[in-house]
Coordinates of C-alpha atoms in Angstrom, one line a residue:
M1 CA -31.1 90.8 -17.5
A2 CA -33.1 87.7 -16.9
T3 CA -32.0 85.4 -14.0
A4 CA -30.5 82.0 -14.4
A5 CA -33.6 80.4 -13.0
G6 CA -35.9 81.8 -15.6
M7 CA -33.9 81.0 -18.8
G8 CA -33.3 78.1 -21.0
I9 CA -29.7 77.7 -21.9
G10 CA -29.2 77.5 -25.7
A11 CA -26.5 78.4 -28.2
A12 CA -25.9 82.1 -27.6
C13 CA -23.1 84.5 -28.2
L14 CA -22.4 86.8 -25.2
V15 CA -21.2 90.0 -26.8
A16 CA -19.1 92.4 -24.8
P17 CA -21.0 95.7 -24.2
Q18 CA -19.9 99.3 -24.7
V19 CA -18.7 101.5 -21.9
R20 CA -21.0 104.3 -20.8
P21 CA -19.5 107.8 -21.3
G22 CA -17.8 109.1 -18.3
R23 CA -17.0 105.8 -16.7
R24 CA -13.3 105.2 -16.1
L25 CA -11.5 101.9 -16.8
R26 CA -10.7 99.7 -13.9
L27 CA -9.5 96.1 -13.5
Q28 CA -12.9 94.5 -14.0
R29 CA -13.1 91.7 -16.5
V30 CA -15.9 91.0 -18.9
R31 CA -15.1 88.1 -21.2
R32 CA -16.8 87.7 -24.5
R33 CA -17.4 84.1 -25.3
C34 CA -19.6 82.2 -27.7
V35 CA -21.1 79.4 -25.7
A36 CA -22.7 76.3 -27.0
E37 CA -24.8 74.6 -24.3
L38 CA -27.5 72.2 -23.7
S39 CA -31.1 73.4 -23.0
R40 CA -31.6 72.8 -19.3
D41 CA -34.2 74.6 -17.2
G42 CA -37.5 74.4 -15.6
G43 CA -38.7 77.7 -17.1
S44 CA -40.0 78.3 -20.7
A45 CA -38.2 81.6 -21.4
Q46 CA -35.2 81.4 -23.7
R47 CA -32.1 83.5 -23.6
P48 CA -32.2 85.8 -26.7
L49 CA -29.6 85.4 -29.3
A50 CA -27.1 88.2 -29.7
P51 CA -27.6 90.3 -32.8
A52 CA -24.2 89.5 -34.3
P53 CA -23.1 85.9 -33.3
L54 CA -19.4 85.4 -33.7
V55 CA -19.2 81.7 -34.3
K56 CA -21.4 79.0 -35.9
Q57 CA -23.7 77.2 -33.6
P58 CA -22.4 73.6 -33.0
V59 CA -24.5 70.5 -33.1
M60 CA -25.8 69.9 -29.7
P61 CA -25.3 66.5 -28.0
T62 CA -28.6 64.9 -26.9
F63 CA -27.4 62.3 -24.3
L64 CA -28.6 64.4 -21.3
V65 CA -32.3 64.8 -20.8
P66 CA -33.6 68.2 -19.5
T67 CA -36.2 68.1 -16.8
S68 CA -39.4 70.1 -16.8
T69 CA -39.7 71.4 -13.2
P70 CA -37.0 71.8 -10.6
P71 CA -37.5 69.6 -7.5
A72 CA -37.7 71.2 -4.1
P73 CA -34.3 70.5 -2.4
A74 CA -34.4 69.0 1.1
Q75 CA -32.9 71.0 3.9
S76 CA -31.6 73.7 1.6
P77 CA -31.0 77.2 3.0
S78 CA -32.8 80.2 1.6
P79 CA -31.4 81.3 -1.7
A80 CA -28.9 84.1 -1.5
P81 CA -27.8 86.4 -4.3
T82 CA -24.9 85.0 -6.4
P83 CA -21.9 87.2 -5.9
P84 CA -20.0 88.5 -8.9
P85 CA -17.0 86.6 -10.3
L86 CA -14.8 89.5 -9.4
P87 CA -15.3 91.8 -6.5
D88 CA -15.6 95.1 -8.4
S89 CA -19.0 96.7 -8.5
G90 CA -21.1 96.2 -11.6
V91 CA -19.6 93.0 -12.8
G92 CA -22.5 90.7 -11.8
E93 CA -24.3 91.2 -15.1
I94 CA -23.6 92.5 -18.6
E95 CA -25.5 95.7 -19.0
P96 CA -27.6 95.6 -22.2
D97 CA -27.6 99.3 -22.9
L98 CA -23.8 99.7 -23.2
E99 CA -22.8 100.3 -26.8
G100 CA -19.9 100.7 -29.2
L101 CA -17.2 98.2 -28.4
T102 CA -15.4 97.0 -31.5
E103 CA -16.1 93.4 -32.4
D104 CA -12.9 91.4 -31.9
S105 CA -11.7 88.0 -31.0
I106 CA -14.1 86.1 -28.8
D107 CA -11.2 85.2 -26.5
K108 CA -10.0 88.7 -25.9
T109 CA -10.3 90.1 -22.4
I110 CA -11.6 93.6 -22.2
F111 CA -11.1 95.9 -19.1
V112 CA -14.4 97.7 -18.3
A113 CA -15.1 100.5 -16.0
S114 CA -15.5 99.9 -12.2
E115 CA -16.3 102.3 -9.4
Q116 CA -14.2 100.3 -6.8
E117 CA -10.7 98.9 -6.7
S118 CA -10.5 95.2 -7.2
E119 CA -10.0 93.1 -4.0
I120 CA -7.4 91.2 -6.0
M121 CA -5.2 94.3 -6.0
D122 CA -5.4 94.4 -2.2
V123 CA -3.4 91.2 -1.9
K124 CA 0.1 92.1 -0.9
E125 CA 2.4 91.8 -3.9
Q126 CA 0.2 89.0 -5.3
A127 CA 1.6 87.8 -8.6
Q128 CA -0.9 87.8 -11.5
A129 CA -1.2 85.3 -14.3
K130 CA 0.0 86.3 -17.8
V131 CA -3.1 84.7 -19.3
T132 CA -6.2 84.3 -17.3
R133 CA -8.4 81.2 -17.8
S134 CA -11.6 79.5 -16.7
V135 CA -10.4 76.6 -14.6
V136 CA -12.7 73.8 -13.4
F137 CA -11.5 71.5 -10.6
V138 CA -13.3 68.2 -10.3
T139 CA -12.6 66.3 -7.0
G140 CA -14.1 63.9 -4.6
E141 CA -13.2 66.1 -1.7
A142 CA -12.1 69.6 -0.8
S143 CA -11.4 71.3 2.6
P144 CA -13.2 72.6 4.5
Y145 CA -16.3 71.0 3.1
A146 CA -15.2 67.3 3.1
K147 CA -11.7 65.9 3.6
S148 CA -10.1 62.6 4.2
G149 CA -6.5 63.4 3.4
G150 CA -4.1 65.4 1.3
L151 CA -6.4 65.4 -1.7
G152 CA -8.8 67.6 0.3
D153 CA -6.1 70.0 1.3
V154 CA -4.9 70.4 -2.2
C155 CA -8.4 71.0 -3.7
G156 CA -9.3 73.3 -0.9
S157 CA -6.2 75.6 -1.3
L158 CA -4.9 75.4 -4.9
P159 CA -8.1 76.8 -6.5
I160 CA -8.0 79.8 -4.1
A161 CA -4.3 80.5 -5.1
L162 CA -5.2 80.4 -8.8
A163 CA -8.2 82.7 -8.3
L164 CA -5.9 85.2 -6.5
R165 CA -3.7 85.2 -9.5
G166 CA -6.6 86.4 -11.7
H167 CA -8.2 83.2 -13.0
R168 CA -11.9 82.4 -12.8
V169 CA -12.1 79.1 -10.8
M170 CA -14.8 76.6 -10.2
V171 CA -14.6 73.5 -7.9
V172 CA -17.1 70.7 -8.5
M173 CA -17.5 68.1 -5.8
P174 CA -20.3 66.0 -4.2
R175 CA -22.6 67.5 -1.6
Y176 CA -22.0 65.0 1.2
M177 CA -24.8 65.1 3.7
N178 CA -24.4 62.6 6.6
G179 CA -25.3 64.7 9.6
A180 CA -21.8 65.6 10.7
L181 CA -21.0 67.3 7.4
N182 CA -24.3 69.1 6.9
K183 CA -23.1 72.3 8.5
N184 CA -20.1 72.5 6.2
F185 CA -22.5 73.2 3.3
A186 CA -24.8 75.6 5.2
N187 CA -23.8 78.6 3.0
A188 CA -24.4 76.9 -0.3
F189 CA -27.7 77.8 -2.0
Y190 CA -29.8 75.9 -4.5
T191 CA -29.2 77.1 -8.0
E192 CA -32.4 75.7 -9.4
K193 CA -30.4 73.9 -12.1
H194 CA -30.8 70.2 -12.5
I195 CA -30.0 67.6 -15.1
K196 CA -30.8 63.9 -15.8
I197 CA -27.9 61.7 -16.5
P198 CA -28.4 58.5 -18.5
C199 CA -26.2 55.8 -16.9
F200 CA -26.5 52.6 -14.9
G201 CA -29.7 51.5 -16.6
G202 CA -31.7 54.7 -16.1
E203 CA -31.9 58.4 -15.8
H204 CA -30.5 59.8 -12.6
E205 CA -31.3 63.4 -11.6
V206 CA -28.7 65.6 -9.9
T207 CA -29.0 69.2 -8.8
F208 CA -26.4 71.9 -8.2
F209 CA -25.7 74.0 -5.1
H210 CA -23.3 77.0 -5.1
E211 CA -21.2 79.0 -2.7
Y212 CA -18.9 81.9 -3.7
R213 CA -16.0 82.0 -1.2
D214 CA -12.4 83.3 -1.4
S215 CA -12.9 84.3 -5.1
V216 CA -13.8 80.7 -6.0
D217 CA -17.1 79.2 -7.2
W218 CA -17.7 76.1 -5.1
V219 CA -20.3 74.0 -6.9
F220 CA -21.8 71.0 -5.1
V221 CA -23.5 68.1 -6.9
D222 CA -26.4 66.8 -5.0
H223 CA -27.8 63.3 -5.2
P224 CA -29.2 60.8 -2.6
S225 CA -26.1 58.6 -3.0
Y226 CA -24.1 61.3 -1.3
H227 CA -26.5 61.3 1.7
R228 CA -25.5 58.4 3.9
P229 CA -23.7 57.6 7.2
G230 CA -20.0 56.9 7.2
N231 CA -17.0 58.7 5.7
L232 CA -16.7 60.0 2.1
Y233 CA -16.0 56.7 0.4
G234 CA -17.2 54.0 2.8
D235 CA -18.1 53.0 6.4
N236 CA -17.1 50.5 9.0
F237 CA -17.9 47.7 6.6
G238 CA -15.5 48.9 3.9
A239 CA -15.8 51.0 0.7
F240 CA -19.3 51.7 -0.6
G241 CA -20.3 49.2 -3.3
D242 CA -21.7 51.9 -5.6
N243 CA -18.7 54.3 -5.6
Q244 CA -18.4 53.8 -9.3
F245 CA -21.9 55.0 -9.8
R246 CA -21.5 58.0 -7.3
Y247 CA -18.4 59.3 -9.1
T248 CA -19.8 58.7 -12.6
L249 CA -22.6 61.1 -11.7
L250 CA -20.0 63.6 -10.4
C251 CA -18.0 63.4 -13.7
Y252 CA -21.1 63.9 -15.9
A253 CA -22.3 66.8 -13.7
A254 CA -18.8 68.4 -13.8
C255 CA -18.9 68.4 -17.6
E256 CA -22.3 70.1 -17.6
A257 CA -21.7 72.7 -14.9
P258 CA -19.6 75.1 -17.0
L259 CA -22.3 75.0 -19.7
I260 CA -25.4 75.6 -17.7
L261 CA -24.6 77.4 -14.4
E262 CA -24.7 81.2 -14.5
L263 CA -22.4 82.1 -11.7
G264 CA -21.8 85.8 -11.1
G265 CA -24.0 86.7 -14.1
Y266 CA -22.4 84.6 -16.8
I267 CA -21.4 81.0 -17.5
Y268 CA -17.9 79.6 -17.8
G269 CA -18.4 78.3 -21.3
Q270 CA -16.5 75.9 -23.4
K271 CA -12.9 77.1 -23.3
C272 CA -12.2 75.6 -19.9
M273 CA -9.2 74.1 -18.3
F274 CA -10.5 70.9 -16.5
V275 CA -8.3 69.9 -13.6
V276 CA -9.3 66.3 -12.6
N277 CA -8.0 64.8 -9.4
D278 CA -7.5 61.1 -8.9
W279 CA -9.8 58.4 -10.0
H280 CA -13.0 60.0 -8.7
A281 CA -12.8 62.6 -11.5
S282 CA -11.0 60.5 -14.1
L283 CA -14.1 59.9 -16.3
V284 CA -14.1 63.7 -17.2
P285 CA -11.4 63.6 -19.9
V286 CA -13.0 60.5 -21.4
L287 CA -16.4 62.2 -21.5
L288 CA -15.0 65.2 -23.2
A289 CA -13.4 63.1 -25.9
A290 CA -16.2 60.6 -26.4
K291 CA -19.5 62.5 -25.8
Y292 CA -18.8 66.2 -26.3
R293 CA -16.2 66.9 -29.0
P294 CA -17.9 64.7 -31.6
Y295 CA -20.8 67.2 -31.3
G296 CA -18.6 70.3 -31.5
V297 CA -18.7 71.0 -27.8
Y298 CA -15.5 71.6 -25.7
R299 CA -13.3 71.6 -28.8
D300 CA -11.3 74.4 -27.1
A301 CA -11.3 72.8 -23.7
R302 CA -8.3 71.0 -22.2
S303 CA -7.9 68.6 -19.3
V304 CA -5.1 68.0 -16.8
L305 CA -5.0 64.8 -14.7
V306 CA -3.5 65.3 -11.2
I307 CA -2.4 62.0 -9.6
H308 CA -2.3 62.3 -5.8
N309 CA -2.0 58.6 -5.1
L310 CA -1.7 56.0 -7.8
A311 CA -2.6 53.2 -5.5
H312 CA -6.3 54.1 -5.9
Q313 CA -7.5 53.7 -9.5
G314 CA -11.3 53.0 -9.5
V315 CA -11.1 49.5 -10.9
E316 CA -14.4 47.6 -11.3
P317 CA -15.5 44.5 -13.3
A318 CA -15.6 44.8 -17.0
G319 CA -19.3 44.1 -17.0
T320 CA -20.0 47.5 -15.5
Y321 CA -18.7 49.3 -18.7
P322 CA -22.2 49.6 -20.3
D323 CA -23.4 51.3 -17.1
L324 CA -21.1 54.2 -17.8
G325 CA -23.1 55.5 -20.8
L326 CA -20.1 55.6 -23.0
P327 CA -20.0 54.5 -26.7
P328 CA -18.9 50.8 -27.1
E329 CA -15.9 51.8 -29.2
W330 CA -14.4 53.6 -26.2
Y331 CA -14.1 50.5 -24.1
G332 CA -10.4 50.2 -24.9
A333 CA -9.6 53.5 -23.2
L334 CA -10.8 52.0 -19.8
E335 CA -9.9 48.4 -20.4
W336 CA -7.8 46.8 -17.7
V337 CA -6.6 43.2 -17.4
F338 CA -5.2 41.8 -14.2
P339 CA -2.1 39.6 -14.4
E340 CA -2.7 35.9 -13.8
W341 CA -1.3 36.0 -10.3
A342 CA -3.8 38.6 -9.3
R343 CA -6.9 36.7 -10.5
R344 CA -9.2 35.0 -8.1
H345 CA -9.6 31.6 -9.8
A346 CA -8.7 29.7 -12.9
L347 CA -11.8 30.9 -14.8
D348 CA -11.3 34.5 -13.9
K349 CA -10.2 36.3 -17.1
G350 CA -9.0 39.4 -15.0
E351 CA -11.0 41.8 -17.2
A352 CA -12.0 45.1 -15.6
V353 CA -12.5 48.8 -16.3
N354 CA -10.1 51.3 -14.8
F355 CA -11.2 54.9 -14.4
L356 CA -7.7 56.3 -13.7
K357 CA -6.3 54.5 -16.8
G358 CA -9.0 56.2 -18.9
A359 CA -7.8 59.6 -17.8
V360 CA -4.1 58.7 -18.3
V361 CA -5.0 57.8 -21.9
T362 CA -7.2 60.8 -22.7
A363 CA -6.0 63.8 -20.6
D364 CA -4.0 66.4 -22.3
R365 CA -1.4 66.7 -19.5
I366 CA -0.6 64.6 -16.4
V367 CA 0.8 66.0 -13.2
T368 CA 1.9 64.2 -10.0
V369 CA 2.3 65.9 -6.7
S370 CA 6.1 65.9 -6.8
Q371 CA 8.9 65.6 -9.3
G372 CA 10.2 62.4 -7.6
Y373 CA 6.8 60.8 -7.8
S374 CA 6.5 61.6 -11.5
W375 CA 9.5 59.4 -12.0
E376 CA 8.4 56.7 -9.6
V377 CA 5.1 56.1 -11.3
T378 CA 6.9 55.1 -14.5
T379 CA 8.8 52.3 -12.7
A380 CA 7.6 48.8 -12.0
E381 CA 7.9 49.3 -8.3
G382 CA 5.9 52.5 -8.1
G383 CA 3.7 52.4 -11.2
Q384 CA 0.9 50.2 -9.7
G385 CA 0.5 48.4 -13.0
L386 CA 0.2 51.7 -15.0
N387 CA 4.0 52.2 -15.3
E388 CA 4.3 51.3 -19.0
L389 CA 1.3 53.4 -20.0
L390 CA 2.6 56.4 -18.0
S391 CA 6.1 55.9 -19.5
S392 CA 4.5 56.1 -22.9
R393 CA 3.2 59.6 -21.9
K394 CA 6.4 60.9 -20.4
S395 CA 6.3 63.9 -22.8
V396 CA 3.2 65.3 -21.0
L397 CA 4.1 64.1 -17.5
N398 CA 5.3 66.6 -14.9
G399 CA 5.6 66.9 -11.1
I400 CA 4.6 69.9 -9.0
V401 CA 5.1 69.8 -5.2
N402 CA 2.0 70.7 -3.2
G403 CA 2.0 73.9 -1.2
I404 CA 0.9 74.6 2.3
D405 CA -1.7 77.1 3.6
I406 CA 0.3 79.7 5.5
N407 CA -2.9 81.1 7.0
D408 CA -3.4 77.8 8.8
W409 CA 0.3 76.7 9.2
N410 CA 2.2 79.7 10.4
P411 CA 4.0 79.6 13.8
S412 CA 3.7 83.4 14.2
T413 CA -0.1 83.3 14.0
D414 CA -1.2 79.7 14.8
K415 CA -4.2 79.9 17.1
F416 CA -3.4 76.4 18.4
L417 CA 0.0 77.3 19.8
P418 CA 0.6 78.6 23.3
Y419 CA 3.5 80.8 22.1
Y420 CA 4.3 82.4 18.8
Y421 CA 7.7 82.5 17.1
S422 CA 9.2 83.2 13.7
V423 CA 12.5 82.7 11.8
D424 CA 13.7 86.0 13.3
D425 CA 12.8 85.1 16.9
L426 CA 12.9 81.4 17.8
S427 CA 12.4 81.9 21.5
G428 CA 8.8 80.8 21.4
K429 CA 9.7 77.4 20.0
A430 CA 11.4 76.3 23.2
K431 CA 8.4 77.4 25.2
C432 CA 6.1 75.4 22.8
K433 CA 8.2 72.4 23.5
A434 CA 8.0 72.8 27.3
E435 CA 4.2 73.2 27.0
L436 CA 3.9 70.1 24.9
Q437 CA 6.0 68.0 27.3
K438 CA 3.7 69.3 30.1
E439 CA 0.6 68.5 28.2
L440 CA 1.8 64.9 27.4
G441 CA 3.0 64.3 31.0
L442 CA 6.6 64.0 29.9
P443 CA 9.5 65.4 32.0
I444 CA 10.1 69.1 30.9
R445 CA 13.7 68.8 29.7
P446 CA 14.9 71.3 27.0
D447 CA 18.2 69.4 26.6
V448 CA 16.5 66.2 25.4
P449 CA 15.6 66.0 21.7
L450 CA 11.8 65.4 21.3
I451 CA 11.0 63.2 18.2
G452 CA 7.5 63.2 16.7
F453 CA 5.5 61.2 14.2
I454 CA 2.1 62.3 12.8
G455 CA 0.2 60.1 10.3
R456 CA -1.8 57.0 9.6
L457 CA -0.8 53.9 11.4
D458 CA -0.3 51.6 8.4
Y459 CA 2.3 49.7 6.4
Q460 CA 2.8 52.6 3.9
K461 CA 3.9 55.0 6.6
G462 CA 6.6 52.6 7.9
I463 CA 5.1 52.1 11.3
D464 CA 6.5 48.6 11.4
L465 CA 10.1 50.0 11.2
I466 CA 9.4 52.5 14.0
K467 CA 8.0 49.6 16.1
L468 CA 11.2 47.6 15.6
A469 CA 13.5 50.6 16.2
I470 CA 11.8 51.9 19.4
P471 CA 13.7 49.5 21.8
D472 CA 17.1 50.8 20.5
L473 CA 15.9 54.5 20.6
M474 CA 14.6 54.2 24.1
R475 CA 18.1 53.3 25.3
D476 CA 19.1 56.8 24.3
N477 CA 18.3 60.0 26.2
I478 CA 15.4 61.1 24.0
Q479 CA 11.6 61.5 24.0
F480 CA 9.2 60.2 21.4
V481 CA 5.6 61.1 20.7
M482 CA 3.2 59.6 18.1
L483 CA -0.2 60.8 16.9
G484 CA -2.3 58.7 14.6
S485 CA -4.9 56.0 14.0
G486 CA -5.3 53.1 11.7
D487 CA -4.3 49.5 12.1
P488 CA -5.7 48.2 15.4
G489 CA -2.5 46.2 16.0
F490 CA -0.3 49.3 15.7
E491 CA -2.8 51.2 18.0
G492 CA -2.4 48.5 20.6
W493 CA 1.3 48.6 20.3
M494 CA 1.4 52.4 20.9
R495 CA -0.6 52.0 24.1
S496 CA 1.6 49.2 25.4
T497 CA 4.8 51.0 24.5
E498 CA 3.6 54.1 26.4
S499 CA 3.0 52.0 29.5
G500 CA 6.5 50.5 29.2
Y501 CA 8.4 53.8 28.7
R502 CA 6.4 56.3 30.8
D503 CA 9.2 59.0 30.8
K504 CA 10.1 58.7 27.2
F505 CA 7.2 57.7 25.0
R506 CA 3.7 58.9 24.4
G507 CA 1.2 57.5 21.9
W508 CA -2.0 59.4 21.1
V509 CA -4.4 57.1 19.3
G510 CA -6.8 59.1 17.1
F511 CA -6.4 62.4 15.4
S512 CA -6.7 66.0 16.6
V513 CA -5.9 69.1 14.5
P514 CA -4.9 71.2 17.5
V515 CA -2.7 68.5 18.9
S516 CA -1.1 68.0 15.5
H517 CA -0.2 71.7 15.4
R518 CA 1.3 71.6 18.9
I519 CA 3.3 68.4 18.2
T520 CA 4.7 70.0 14.9
A521 CA 5.7 73.1 16.8
G522 CA 6.9 71.4 20.0
C523 CA 9.1 68.6 18.6
D524 CA 12.7 69.1 17.5
I525 CA 12.6 66.3 14.9
L526 CA 9.8 64.9 12.8
L527 CA 10.2 61.2 11.6
M528 CA 8.6 60.1 8.3
P529 CA 9.8 56.6 7.2
S530 CA 7.1 56.2 4.5
R531 CA 7.6 53.4 2.0
F532 CA 6.2 55.7 -0.7
E533 CA 4.9 59.3 -0.4
P534 CA 3.6 61.0 -3.5
C535 CA 4.2 64.4 -1.9
G536 CA 3.8 64.5 1.8
L537 CA 2.7 67.6 3.8
N538 CA 3.8 66.9 7.3
Q539 CA 7.5 67.5 6.4
L540 CA 6.5 70.8 4.8
Y541 CA 4.6 71.8 8.0
A542 CA 7.6 70.7 10.1
M543 CA 10.1 72.9 8.2
Q544 CA 7.7 75.8 8.4
Y545 CA 7.7 75.4 12.2
G546 CA 11.5 74.9 12.5
T547 CA 11.2 71.2 13.2
V548 CA 13.9 69.2 11.4
P549 CA 12.6 66.3 9.2
V550 CA 14.2 62.9 9.0
V551 CA 12.5 61.1 6.1
H552 CA 12.9 58.2 3.8
G553 CA 14.2 59.5 0.5
T554 CA 11.2 58.7 -1.7
G555 CA 8.7 60.7 -3.8
G556 CA 8.0 64.2 -2.5
L557 CA 10.0 63.6 0.7
R558 CA 13.2 63.4 -1.4
D559 CA 12.2 66.4 -3.4
T560 CA 11.5 68.7 -0.4
V561 CA 14.1 67.7 2.2
E562 CA 17.7 68.6 1.4
N563 CA 20.3 66.5 3.2
F564 CA 22.3 68.4 5.7
N565 CA 25.9 69.1 4.5
P566 CA 28.1 71.0 7.0
F567 CA 31.0 71.1 4.5
A568 CA 29.3 72.7 1.4
E569 CA 31.3 75.2 -0.6
K570 CA 29.1 78.1 0.5
G571 CA 28.8 77.0 4.1
E572 CA 26.3 74.7 5.7
Q573 CA 23.4 73.6 3.5
G574 CA 20.4 71.4 3.9
T575 CA 17.1 71.3 5.8
G576 CA 17.2 67.7 7.3
W577 CA 18.1 64.1 6.5
A578 CA 16.7 61.9 3.8
F579 CA 17.9 58.3 4.2
S580 CA 17.8 55.5 1.7
P581 CA 17.3 52.5 1.3
L582 CA 14.4 52.0 3.8
T583 CA 16.0 49.8 6.5
I584 CA 16.1 50.0 10.2
E585 CA 19.8 50.5 10.2
K586 CA 19.6 53.5 7.8
M587 CA 16.8 55.1 9.7
L588 CA 18.6 54.7 13.1
W589 CA 21.8 56.2 11.5
A590 CA 19.9 59.3 10.2
L591 CA 18.1 59.7 13.6
R592 CA 21.4 59.5 15.5
M593 CA 23.0 62.0 13.2
A594 CA 20.1 64.4 13.9
I595 CA 20.3 63.8 17.6
S596 CA 24.1 64.3 17.7
T597 CA 23.8 67.6 15.7
Y598 CA 21.0 68.8 18.1
R599 CA 23.1 68.1 21.2
E600 CA 26.6 69.0 20.1
H601 CA 26.3 71.6 17.3
K602 CA 23.7 74.2 18.4
S603 CA 24.6 76.8 15.7
S604 CA 24.3 74.1 12.9
W605 CA 20.9 73.1 14.3
E606 CA 19.7 76.6 14.3
G607 CA 20.8 76.9 10.7
L608 CA 18.8 73.8 9.8
M609 CA 15.7 75.3 11.5
K610 CA 16.1 78.7 9.8
R611 CA 16.7 77.3 6.3
G612 CA 13.6 75.1 6.6
M613 CA 11.5 78.0 7.8
S614 CA 12.7 80.1 4.9
S615 CA 11.8 77.6 2.2
D616 CA 9.1 78.6 -0.2
F617 CA 6.3 76.0 -0.2
T618 CA 3.4 78.4 -0.5
W619 CA 0.5 77.7 -2.8
D620 CA 1.2 80.7 -4.9
H621 CA 4.5 79.2 -5.9
A622 CA 2.7 75.9 -6.9
A623 CA 0.0 77.8 -8.7
S624 CA 2.5 79.5 -10.9
Q625 CA 3.8 76.1 -12.0
Y626 CA 0.3 74.9 -12.7
E627 CA -0.2 77.9 -15.0
Q628 CA 2.8 76.7 -17.1
I629 CA 1.1 73.3 -17.4
F630 CA -2.0 75.0 -18.6
E631 CA -0.1 76.9 -21.2
W632 CA 1.5 73.7 -22.5
A633 CA -1.9 72.0 -22.6
F634 CA -3.4 74.7 -24.8
M635 CA -0.4 74.5 -27.2
D636 CA -1.4 71.1 -28.4
Q637 CA -4.6 69.8 -30.0
P638 CA -7.0 68.0 -27.6
Y639 CA -7.3 64.2 -27.5
V640 CA -9.4 62.7 -30.3
M641 CA -9.7 59.0 -31.1

């Protein structure tokens, strides 16, 4: 079989081969798809058409320009063989000399012989999907390659969970190269695939790198705009001025990747489930509807928009719309008008384009990262100006709580902890607390409740409330530790408070992964007074580690933390305290209830710890709910204007 580098990609039908006599059937998947793609390659050889095509070749869109010769990538590692999409032997290519399989539906999955057991079957009691799909995640970040927050955690873990359930999964993200991040992409090899994207007044060439890891195809879009100092989205001077351009390229490249990249011997094809995350990827559903389906491409694809934080929407001046390369008649999908009070001057008409709004309009389904947040985004208080539009799409709006990676966050195996413990043996938690007190220079006192906070030091996280409440809390016999960075004013306050309460308060300015693990394990109570929290992960980590959360009852915090009830019909219930409304009085009341329970009702406190540690917030649980969303998306027709 010719290699991907030596072929042009055209309309071709990949017909499932026959099984050789004597080979026994194993769980190795060969999908037969008819794929319509754009011609993109440096070589002149063309993929031969199958002798019996199953569908009519669609009209090919011509808005992307193929290049003649692949450019030599800078600082790319030596090419490595592309691993197969599934770990069984022989699945890397479709063998041309196998004969005799009956022609059937192009969507049917056939199980073909394998000489080895699938690695998927080695996963302990791993649930499998009822229907396996080709899933394409599009994101601005994914751990461990590049991460700035919860979005990176989700896009680094959920694809792996779906792959373990039997789906074929691709993640498409930028290849950020700024010195510090270069090593994260060291195992990605150059695919020799490249396209020219017509937008922003010219044709901009992007190339693709690929790494196969944890049963997922990690695809990295490479362009000079991703090679600059700073963080992912900006530097010390603020957000990059060309972010709209950078993520327009990402969206175009993500739409092309399933059509042109041969990963593991075959391409993903047109019947994909696109999972687009936040505004960085929100142009994908618009492109599918405006620039692919009119030409017969991606008619069987669907898209799901995942909103991690509605506060960021990718809003730019209306004059930038022609730069996006979209047809003029699609302007309404992205049109955004600021209210008068938000305009800069009397002549400002408030006209803009909004990437996230475009996805809300055109995506087949919409998911927020908690049930509570799915309701909040439809309200004037939480909808960030999109509440009416999201309310109009309530029938396709759902919420799914994020999961946690139990390989990284598990008190019985955590490499950052001095002692291990579990729900069946909690003795190690007291030892972790004593070690944390020692590390922070606090008096080692097991009788004193240790309260912790981990997060950004900004208004959203309720730091101003903590600041006002500290004088009252310090009068009590407690200890308090904070880890985070952000607003310089709050950072300075943490330093001065530490100097004023040497035996009770510690403020760690900055962020350290090992320290965050040790604080999560060593504290008795975790405080999260966030004004809004789409999902929140720290409260999930805390419960996994037997640390009782005290949170503001909003978004995902309200969904995941059950209020303690010592008088429930079936005995004590609850995993913490969720207070509301967000006032200093309510927060202090919830904290004092937790402190009193810790001191005076040891058996009730142990029950709180164990119920939290027994909660199922794994990614496999979340992945099964995403599968249901996928099924619903494919029940309906895709968006057309």
